[in-house]
Short mmCIF file of C-alpha atoms and ligand atoms in Angstrom, two decimals:
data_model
loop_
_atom_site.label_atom_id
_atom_site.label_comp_id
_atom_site.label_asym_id
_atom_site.label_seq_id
_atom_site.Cartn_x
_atom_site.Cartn_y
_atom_site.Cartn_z
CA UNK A 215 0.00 0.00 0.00
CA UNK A 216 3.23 2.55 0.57
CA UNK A 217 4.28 1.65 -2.52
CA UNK A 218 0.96 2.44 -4.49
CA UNK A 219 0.43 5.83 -2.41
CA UNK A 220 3.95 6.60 -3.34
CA UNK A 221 3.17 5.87 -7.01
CA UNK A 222 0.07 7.84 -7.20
CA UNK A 223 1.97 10.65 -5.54
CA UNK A 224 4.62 10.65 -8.33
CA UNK A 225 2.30 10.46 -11.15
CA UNK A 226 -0.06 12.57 -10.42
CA UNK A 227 2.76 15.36 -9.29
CA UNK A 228 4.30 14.82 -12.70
CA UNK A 229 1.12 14.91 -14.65
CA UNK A 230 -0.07 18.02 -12.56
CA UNK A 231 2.93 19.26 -13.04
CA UNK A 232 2.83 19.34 -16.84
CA UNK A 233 -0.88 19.56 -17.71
CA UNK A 234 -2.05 22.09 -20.36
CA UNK A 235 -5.68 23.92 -19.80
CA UNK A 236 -8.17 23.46 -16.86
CA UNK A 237 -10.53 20.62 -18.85
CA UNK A 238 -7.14 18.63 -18.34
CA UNK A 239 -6.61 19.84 -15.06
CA UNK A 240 -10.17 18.91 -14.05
CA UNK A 241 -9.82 14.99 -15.58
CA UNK A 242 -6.49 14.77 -13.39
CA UNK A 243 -8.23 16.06 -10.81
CA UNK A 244 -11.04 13.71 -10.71
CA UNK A 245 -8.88 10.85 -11.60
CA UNK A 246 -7.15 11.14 -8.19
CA UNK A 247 -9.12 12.95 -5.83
CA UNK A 248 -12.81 12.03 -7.00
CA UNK A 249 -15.02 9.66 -4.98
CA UNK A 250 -13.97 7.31 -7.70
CA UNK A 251 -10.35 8.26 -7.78
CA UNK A 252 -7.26 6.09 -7.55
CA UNK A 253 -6.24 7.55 -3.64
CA UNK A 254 -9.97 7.03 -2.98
CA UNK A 255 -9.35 3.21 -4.31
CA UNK A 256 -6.72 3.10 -2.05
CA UNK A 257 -8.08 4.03 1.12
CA UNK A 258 -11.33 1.81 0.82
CA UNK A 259 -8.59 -0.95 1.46
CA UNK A 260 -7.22 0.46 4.94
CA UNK A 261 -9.93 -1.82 6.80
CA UNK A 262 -7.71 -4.48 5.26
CA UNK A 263 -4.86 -3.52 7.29
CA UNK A 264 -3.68 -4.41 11.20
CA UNK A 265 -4.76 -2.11 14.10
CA UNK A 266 -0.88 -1.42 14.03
CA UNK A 267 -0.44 -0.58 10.36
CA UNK A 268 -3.83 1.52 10.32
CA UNK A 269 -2.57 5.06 12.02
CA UNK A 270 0.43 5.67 9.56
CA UNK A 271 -1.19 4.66 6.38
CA UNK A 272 -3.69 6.71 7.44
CA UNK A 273 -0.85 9.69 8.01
CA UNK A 274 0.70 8.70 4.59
CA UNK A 275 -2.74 9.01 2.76
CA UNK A 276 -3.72 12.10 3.86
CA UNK A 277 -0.21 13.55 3.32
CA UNK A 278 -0.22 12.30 -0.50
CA UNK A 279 -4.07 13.62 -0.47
CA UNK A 280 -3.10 16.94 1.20
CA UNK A 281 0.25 17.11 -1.96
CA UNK A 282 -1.68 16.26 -4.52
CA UNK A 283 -4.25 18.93 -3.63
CA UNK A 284 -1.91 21.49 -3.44
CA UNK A 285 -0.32 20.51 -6.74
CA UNK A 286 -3.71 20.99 -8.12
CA UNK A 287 -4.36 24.34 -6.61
CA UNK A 288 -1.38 25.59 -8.30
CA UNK A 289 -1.59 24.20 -11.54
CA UNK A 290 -5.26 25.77 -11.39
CA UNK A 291 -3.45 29.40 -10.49
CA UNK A 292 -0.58 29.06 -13.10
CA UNK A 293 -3.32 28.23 -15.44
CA UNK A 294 -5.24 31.51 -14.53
CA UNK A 295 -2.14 33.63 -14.55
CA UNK A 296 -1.51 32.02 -17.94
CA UNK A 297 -4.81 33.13 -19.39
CA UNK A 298 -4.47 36.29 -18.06
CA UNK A 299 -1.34 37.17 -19.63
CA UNK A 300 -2.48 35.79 -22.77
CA UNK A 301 -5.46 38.43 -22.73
CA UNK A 302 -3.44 40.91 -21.48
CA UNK A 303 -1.22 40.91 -25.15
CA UNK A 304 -3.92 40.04 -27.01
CA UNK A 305 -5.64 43.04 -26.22
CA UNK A 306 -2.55 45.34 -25.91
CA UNK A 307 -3.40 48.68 -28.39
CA UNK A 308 -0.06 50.10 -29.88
CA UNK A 309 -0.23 53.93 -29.86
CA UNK A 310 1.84 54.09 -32.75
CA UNK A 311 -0.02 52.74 -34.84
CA UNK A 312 -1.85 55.46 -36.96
CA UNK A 313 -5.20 56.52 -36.15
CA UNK A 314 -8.34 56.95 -38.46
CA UNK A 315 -8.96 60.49 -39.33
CA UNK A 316 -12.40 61.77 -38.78
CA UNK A 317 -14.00 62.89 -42.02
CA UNK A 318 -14.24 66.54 -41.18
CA UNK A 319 -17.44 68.39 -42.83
CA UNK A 320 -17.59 71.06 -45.02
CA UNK A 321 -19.51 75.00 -44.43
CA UNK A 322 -22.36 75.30 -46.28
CA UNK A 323 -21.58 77.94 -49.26
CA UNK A 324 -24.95 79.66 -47.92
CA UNK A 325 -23.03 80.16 -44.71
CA UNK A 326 -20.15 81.13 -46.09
CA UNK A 327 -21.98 84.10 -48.00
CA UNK A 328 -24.18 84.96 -44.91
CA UNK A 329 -21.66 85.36 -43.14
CA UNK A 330 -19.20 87.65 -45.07
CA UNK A 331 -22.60 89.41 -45.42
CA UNK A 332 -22.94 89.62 -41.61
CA UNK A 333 -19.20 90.54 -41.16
CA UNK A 334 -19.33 93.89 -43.61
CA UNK A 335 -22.85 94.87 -41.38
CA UNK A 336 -21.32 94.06 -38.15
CA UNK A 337 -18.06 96.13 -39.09
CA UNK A 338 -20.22 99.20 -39.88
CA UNK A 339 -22.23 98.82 -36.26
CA UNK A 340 -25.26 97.11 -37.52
CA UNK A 341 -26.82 94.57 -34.50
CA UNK A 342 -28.08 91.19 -35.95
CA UNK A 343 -31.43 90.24 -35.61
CA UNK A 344 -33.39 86.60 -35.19
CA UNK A 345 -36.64 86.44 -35.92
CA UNK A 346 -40.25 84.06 -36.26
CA UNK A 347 -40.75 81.92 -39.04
CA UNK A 348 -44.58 81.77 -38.18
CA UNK A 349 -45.38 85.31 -38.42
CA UNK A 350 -48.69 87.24 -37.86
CA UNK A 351 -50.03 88.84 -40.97
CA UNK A 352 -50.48 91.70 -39.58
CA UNK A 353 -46.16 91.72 -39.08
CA UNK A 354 -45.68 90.23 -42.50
CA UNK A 355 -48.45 92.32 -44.35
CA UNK A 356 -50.74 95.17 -42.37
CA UNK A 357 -47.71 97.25 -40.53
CA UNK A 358 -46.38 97.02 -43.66
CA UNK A 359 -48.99 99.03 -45.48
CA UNK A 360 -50.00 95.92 -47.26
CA UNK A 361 -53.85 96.27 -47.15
CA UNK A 362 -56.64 93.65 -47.26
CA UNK A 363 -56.28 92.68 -50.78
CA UNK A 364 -52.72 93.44 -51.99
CA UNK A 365 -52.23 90.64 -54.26
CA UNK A 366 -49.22 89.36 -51.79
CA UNK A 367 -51.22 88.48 -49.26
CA UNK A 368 -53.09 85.98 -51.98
CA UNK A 369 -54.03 82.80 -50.80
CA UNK A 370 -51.99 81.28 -54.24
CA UNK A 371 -48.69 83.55 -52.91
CA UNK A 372 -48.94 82.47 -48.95
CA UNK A 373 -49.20 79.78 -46.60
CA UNK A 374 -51.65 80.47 -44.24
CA UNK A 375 -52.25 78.22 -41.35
CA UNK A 376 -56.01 79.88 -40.78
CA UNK A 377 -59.03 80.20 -42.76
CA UNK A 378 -58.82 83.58 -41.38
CA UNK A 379 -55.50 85.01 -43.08
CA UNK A 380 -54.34 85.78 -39.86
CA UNK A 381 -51.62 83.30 -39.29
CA UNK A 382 -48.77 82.45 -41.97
CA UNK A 383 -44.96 81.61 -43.09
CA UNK A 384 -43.57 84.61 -43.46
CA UNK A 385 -43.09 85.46 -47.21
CA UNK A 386 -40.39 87.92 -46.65
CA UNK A 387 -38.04 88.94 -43.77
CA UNK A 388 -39.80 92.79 -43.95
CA UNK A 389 -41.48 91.97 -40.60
CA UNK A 390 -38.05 91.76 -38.61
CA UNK A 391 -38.81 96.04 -39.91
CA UNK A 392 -41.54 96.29 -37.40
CA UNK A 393 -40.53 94.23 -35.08
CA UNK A 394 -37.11 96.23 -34.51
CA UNK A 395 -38.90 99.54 -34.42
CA UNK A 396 -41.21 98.10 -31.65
CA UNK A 397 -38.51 96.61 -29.37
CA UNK A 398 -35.57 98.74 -30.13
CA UNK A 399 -34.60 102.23 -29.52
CA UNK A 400 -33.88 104.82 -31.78
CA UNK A 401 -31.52 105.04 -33.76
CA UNK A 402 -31.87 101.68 -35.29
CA UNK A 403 -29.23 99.94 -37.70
CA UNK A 404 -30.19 96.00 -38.08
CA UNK A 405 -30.10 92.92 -40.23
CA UNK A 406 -31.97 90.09 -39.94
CA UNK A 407 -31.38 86.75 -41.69
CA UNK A 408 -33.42 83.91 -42.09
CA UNK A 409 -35.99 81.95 -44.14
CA UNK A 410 -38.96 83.24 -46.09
CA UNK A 411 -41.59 81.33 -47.78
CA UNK A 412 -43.49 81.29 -51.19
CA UNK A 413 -45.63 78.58 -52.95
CA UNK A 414 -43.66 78.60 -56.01
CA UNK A 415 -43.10 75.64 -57.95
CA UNK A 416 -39.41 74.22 -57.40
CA UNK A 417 -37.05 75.16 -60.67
CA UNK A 418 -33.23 76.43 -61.33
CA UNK A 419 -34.44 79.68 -59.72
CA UNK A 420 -36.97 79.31 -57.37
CA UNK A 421 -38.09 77.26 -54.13
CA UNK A 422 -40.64 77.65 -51.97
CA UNK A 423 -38.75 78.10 -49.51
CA UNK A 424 -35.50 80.56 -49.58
CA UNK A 425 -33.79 83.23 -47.16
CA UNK A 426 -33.32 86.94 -47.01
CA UNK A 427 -31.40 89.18 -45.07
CA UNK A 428 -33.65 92.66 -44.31
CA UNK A 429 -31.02 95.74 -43.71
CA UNK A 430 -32.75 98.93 -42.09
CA UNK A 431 -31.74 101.91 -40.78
CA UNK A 432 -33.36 104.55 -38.56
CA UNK A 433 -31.69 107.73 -38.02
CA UNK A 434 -32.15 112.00 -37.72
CA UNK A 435 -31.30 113.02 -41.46
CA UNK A 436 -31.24 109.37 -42.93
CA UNK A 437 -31.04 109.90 -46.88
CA UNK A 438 -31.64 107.57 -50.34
CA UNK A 439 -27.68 108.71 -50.50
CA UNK A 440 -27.01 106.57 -47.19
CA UNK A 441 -29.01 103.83 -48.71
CA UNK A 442 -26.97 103.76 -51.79
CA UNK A 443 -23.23 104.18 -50.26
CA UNK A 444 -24.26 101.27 -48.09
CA UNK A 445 -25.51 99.22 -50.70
CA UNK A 446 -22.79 100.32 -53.01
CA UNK A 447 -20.36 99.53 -50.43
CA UNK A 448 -21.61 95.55 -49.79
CA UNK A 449 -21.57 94.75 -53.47
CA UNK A 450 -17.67 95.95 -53.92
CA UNK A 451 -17.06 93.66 -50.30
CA UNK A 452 -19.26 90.74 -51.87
CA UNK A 453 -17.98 91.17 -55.39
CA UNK A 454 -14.62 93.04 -55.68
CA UNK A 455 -14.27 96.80 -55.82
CA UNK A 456 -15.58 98.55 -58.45
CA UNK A 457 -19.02 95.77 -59.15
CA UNK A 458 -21.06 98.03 -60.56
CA UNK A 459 -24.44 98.66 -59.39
CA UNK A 460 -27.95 100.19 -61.06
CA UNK A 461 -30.88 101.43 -59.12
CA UNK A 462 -34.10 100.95 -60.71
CA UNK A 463 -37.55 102.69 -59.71
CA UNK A 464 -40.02 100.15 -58.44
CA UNK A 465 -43.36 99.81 -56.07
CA UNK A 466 -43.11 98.06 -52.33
CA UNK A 467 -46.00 99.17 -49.98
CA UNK A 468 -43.71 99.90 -46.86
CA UNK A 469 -41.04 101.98 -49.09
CA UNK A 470 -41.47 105.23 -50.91
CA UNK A 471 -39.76 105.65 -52.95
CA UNK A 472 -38.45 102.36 -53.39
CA UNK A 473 -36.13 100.66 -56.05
CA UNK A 474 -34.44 97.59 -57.17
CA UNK A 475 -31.10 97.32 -57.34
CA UNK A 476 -28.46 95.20 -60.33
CA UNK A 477 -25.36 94.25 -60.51
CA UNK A 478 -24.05 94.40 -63.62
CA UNK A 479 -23.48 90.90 -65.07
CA UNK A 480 -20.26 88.96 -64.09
CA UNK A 481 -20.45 86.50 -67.06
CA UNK A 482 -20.43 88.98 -69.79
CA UNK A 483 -19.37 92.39 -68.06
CA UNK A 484 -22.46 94.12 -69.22
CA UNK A 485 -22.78 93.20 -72.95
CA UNK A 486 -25.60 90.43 -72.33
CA UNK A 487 -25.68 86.84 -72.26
CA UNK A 488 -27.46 84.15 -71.63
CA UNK A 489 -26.78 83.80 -67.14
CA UNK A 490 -27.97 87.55 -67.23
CA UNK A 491 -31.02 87.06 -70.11
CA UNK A 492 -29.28 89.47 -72.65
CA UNK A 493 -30.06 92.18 -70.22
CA UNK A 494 -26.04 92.85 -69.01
CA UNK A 495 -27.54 93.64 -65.14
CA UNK A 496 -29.09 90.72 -62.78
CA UNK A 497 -31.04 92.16 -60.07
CA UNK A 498 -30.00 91.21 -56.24
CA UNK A 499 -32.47 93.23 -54.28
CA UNK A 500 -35.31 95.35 -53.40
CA UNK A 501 -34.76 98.53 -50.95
CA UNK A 502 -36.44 101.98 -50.39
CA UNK A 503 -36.84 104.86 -47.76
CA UNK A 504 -39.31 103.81 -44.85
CA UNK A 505 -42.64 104.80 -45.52
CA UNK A 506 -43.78 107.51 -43.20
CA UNK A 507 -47.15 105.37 -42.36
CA UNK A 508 -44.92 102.44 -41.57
CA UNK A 509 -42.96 104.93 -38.93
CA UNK A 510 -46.06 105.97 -37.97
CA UNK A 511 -47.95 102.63 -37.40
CA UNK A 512 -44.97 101.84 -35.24
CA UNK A 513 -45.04 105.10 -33.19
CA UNK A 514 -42.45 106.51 -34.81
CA UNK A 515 -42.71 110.63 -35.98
CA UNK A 516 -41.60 110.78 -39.55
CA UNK A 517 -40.96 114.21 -38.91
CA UNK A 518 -38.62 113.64 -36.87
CA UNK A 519 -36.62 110.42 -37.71
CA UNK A 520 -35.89 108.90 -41.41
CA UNK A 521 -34.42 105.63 -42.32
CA UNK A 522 -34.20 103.74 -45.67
CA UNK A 523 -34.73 99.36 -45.88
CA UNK A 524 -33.43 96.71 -47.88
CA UNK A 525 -34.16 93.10 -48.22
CA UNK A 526 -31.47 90.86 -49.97
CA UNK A 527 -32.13 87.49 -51.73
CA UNK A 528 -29.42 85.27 -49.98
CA UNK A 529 -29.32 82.24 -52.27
CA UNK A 530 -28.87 84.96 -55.63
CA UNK A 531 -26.15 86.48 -53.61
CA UNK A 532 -24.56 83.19 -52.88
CA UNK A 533 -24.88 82.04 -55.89
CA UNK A 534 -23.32 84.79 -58.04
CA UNK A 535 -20.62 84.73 -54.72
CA UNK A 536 -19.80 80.98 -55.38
CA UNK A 537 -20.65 80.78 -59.51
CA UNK A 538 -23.19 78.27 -58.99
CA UNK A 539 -25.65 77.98 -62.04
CA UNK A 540 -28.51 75.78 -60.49
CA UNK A 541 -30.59 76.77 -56.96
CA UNK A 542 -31.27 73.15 -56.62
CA UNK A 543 -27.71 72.49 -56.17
CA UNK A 544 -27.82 74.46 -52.87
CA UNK A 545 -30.42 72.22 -51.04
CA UNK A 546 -29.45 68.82 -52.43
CA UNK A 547 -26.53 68.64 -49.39
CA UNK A 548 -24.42 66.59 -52.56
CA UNK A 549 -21.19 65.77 -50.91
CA UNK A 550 -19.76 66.27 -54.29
CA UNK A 551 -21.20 69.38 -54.89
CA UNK A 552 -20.60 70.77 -50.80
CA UNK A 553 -16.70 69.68 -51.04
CA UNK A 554 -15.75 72.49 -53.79
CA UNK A 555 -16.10 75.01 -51.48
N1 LIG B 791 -39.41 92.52 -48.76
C1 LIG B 791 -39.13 92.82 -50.14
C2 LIG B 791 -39.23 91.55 -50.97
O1 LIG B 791 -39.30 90.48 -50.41
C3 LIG B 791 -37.76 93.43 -50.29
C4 LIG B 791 -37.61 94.77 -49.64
C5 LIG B 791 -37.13 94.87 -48.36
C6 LIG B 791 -37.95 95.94 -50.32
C7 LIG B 791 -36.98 96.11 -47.75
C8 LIG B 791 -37.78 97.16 -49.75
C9 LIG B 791 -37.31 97.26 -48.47
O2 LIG B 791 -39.26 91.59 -52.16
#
């Protein structure tokens, strides 16, 4: 019986010693420790043995029991430690390796142009100006002195929300005008960006949707000179110096007098052509000195105070800004078309 405890001792040192992953581990295991195991096999025989004999088999057992334990225990930790290390440089991230760049995006060339736009305002003291989308028609229209029955406040020009006329999407950014004078104090020098909205069919040159920027100007003394200078003076900024300009008479309700202005073409120079329809001039905007029944509807004496308007298209400017020939192109988002400027 020494001799067979001694043997299981050695062999299942050695195999314990040398065993590979804990399924192994766990057949050795049970092979000599389990109620079925070899030392188990073993000491089922003890009641075989003398009275004398008994006590130090007994010792002798349980000392090969209490090694080959042990031996498993640390087969089971070098296992773990094993494993461990193996994660550990699998999962080891080299820093030198080169990272993925993120795909940076590109400004909008609508931003780009309202905000050179902004920057020449801004630089000659004018405050910028936020305003509702969903405006009252008696902002976009009535303190305008656009009556009941101006053909812009048509049902086919406007989106109402009301059967009543009385709620709409603004079709112009004129009501950021009245607005201002009602909130601000005098003198006044503003712009105000944002979107306006039409129903007009969708083509190289119009959307139902587009933006404006509205420029006014309150002052003592405030002349159609002013207004022209100033205007004068954003198309060389825009454009390059010496853009020529036109001012043509024309009709807005809340402006008298009021006039459109052109730049002449930047295709052909002037001579005519096709981008400007043969006319050598493509018009960019409509402006005019304050009506005195606008100043008045807003409490402000016309007597006293003057102050001249204009109201921009922003997609015409950006687009004559940034040569681009189709309006679509601006609200398609086209990577291809975003990433050339
Ligand atoms: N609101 C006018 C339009 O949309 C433009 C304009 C603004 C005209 C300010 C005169 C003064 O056509």
């Amino acid at each position: 019986m020494k001799e067979q405890l001694a043997k299981i001792r050695a062999e299942a040192l050695a195999a314990l010693g040398g065993v590979k992953d804990s399924a192994a581990l766990e057949e050795l295991r049970v092979r000599y420790l389990g109620k079925k195991g070899e030392l188990t096999a073993v000491l089922k025989q003890m009641g075989k043995l003398s009275a004398q004999e008994r006590p130090t088999m007994g010792a002798l057992a349980n000392e090969v029991r209490a090694a080959v334990e042990s031996a498993v225990d640390s087969a089971a930790k070098k296992l773990e430690e094993r494993a461990l290390e193996l994660r550990l440089q699998a999962e080891t991230v080299d820093v030198t390796i080169p990272g993925k760049a993120p795909r940076l995006g590109h400004r909008h060339p609508m931003d780009m142009a309202l905000d050179e736009i902004k920057d020449i305002f801004v630089g000659m003291g004018f405050t910028v100006l936020d305003g509702p989308e969903i405006e009252l028609a008696s902002y976009n229209f009535d303190k305008l002195n656009a009556e009941e029955g101006h053909p812009s406040r048509d049902w086919s020009d406007t989106f109402y929300f009301d059967a009543d006329s009385r709620v709409m999407l603004r079709s112009q950014t004129s009501p950021m005008q009245v607005r201002a004078m009602e909130t601000m104090d005098l003198p006044i020098r503003i712009i105000a960006p944002g979107r306006v909205y039409r129903k007009d069919e969708v083509d190289a040159t119009h959307s139902p949707m587009f933006h404006q920027v509205e420029g006014m100007v309150i002052d003592h003394g405030v002349t159609m000179a002013d207004l022209k200078g100033t205007l004068n003076l954003l198309v060389e900024q825009l454009y390059g110096a010496g853009t020529k300009t036109r001012f043509r008479p024309h009709h807005f309700p809340f402006t008298e007098p009021s006039c459109e202005m052109d730049v002449q073409c930047h295709k052909c120079g002037g001579a005519g052509c096709p981008t400007c329809k043969g006319e050598g001039w493509i018009e960019l905007l409509g402006a005019g000195m304050i009506h005195p029944k606008v100043l008045e509807m807003s409490g402000i004496d016309p007597n006293e105070w003057s102050g001249w308007a204009f109201g921009i298209g922003l997609e015409r400017t950006a687009m004559r800004r940034f040569k681009i020939a189709d309006l679509r192109l601006i609200f398609e988002n086209d990577v291809r078309f975003l990433e050339q400027f």
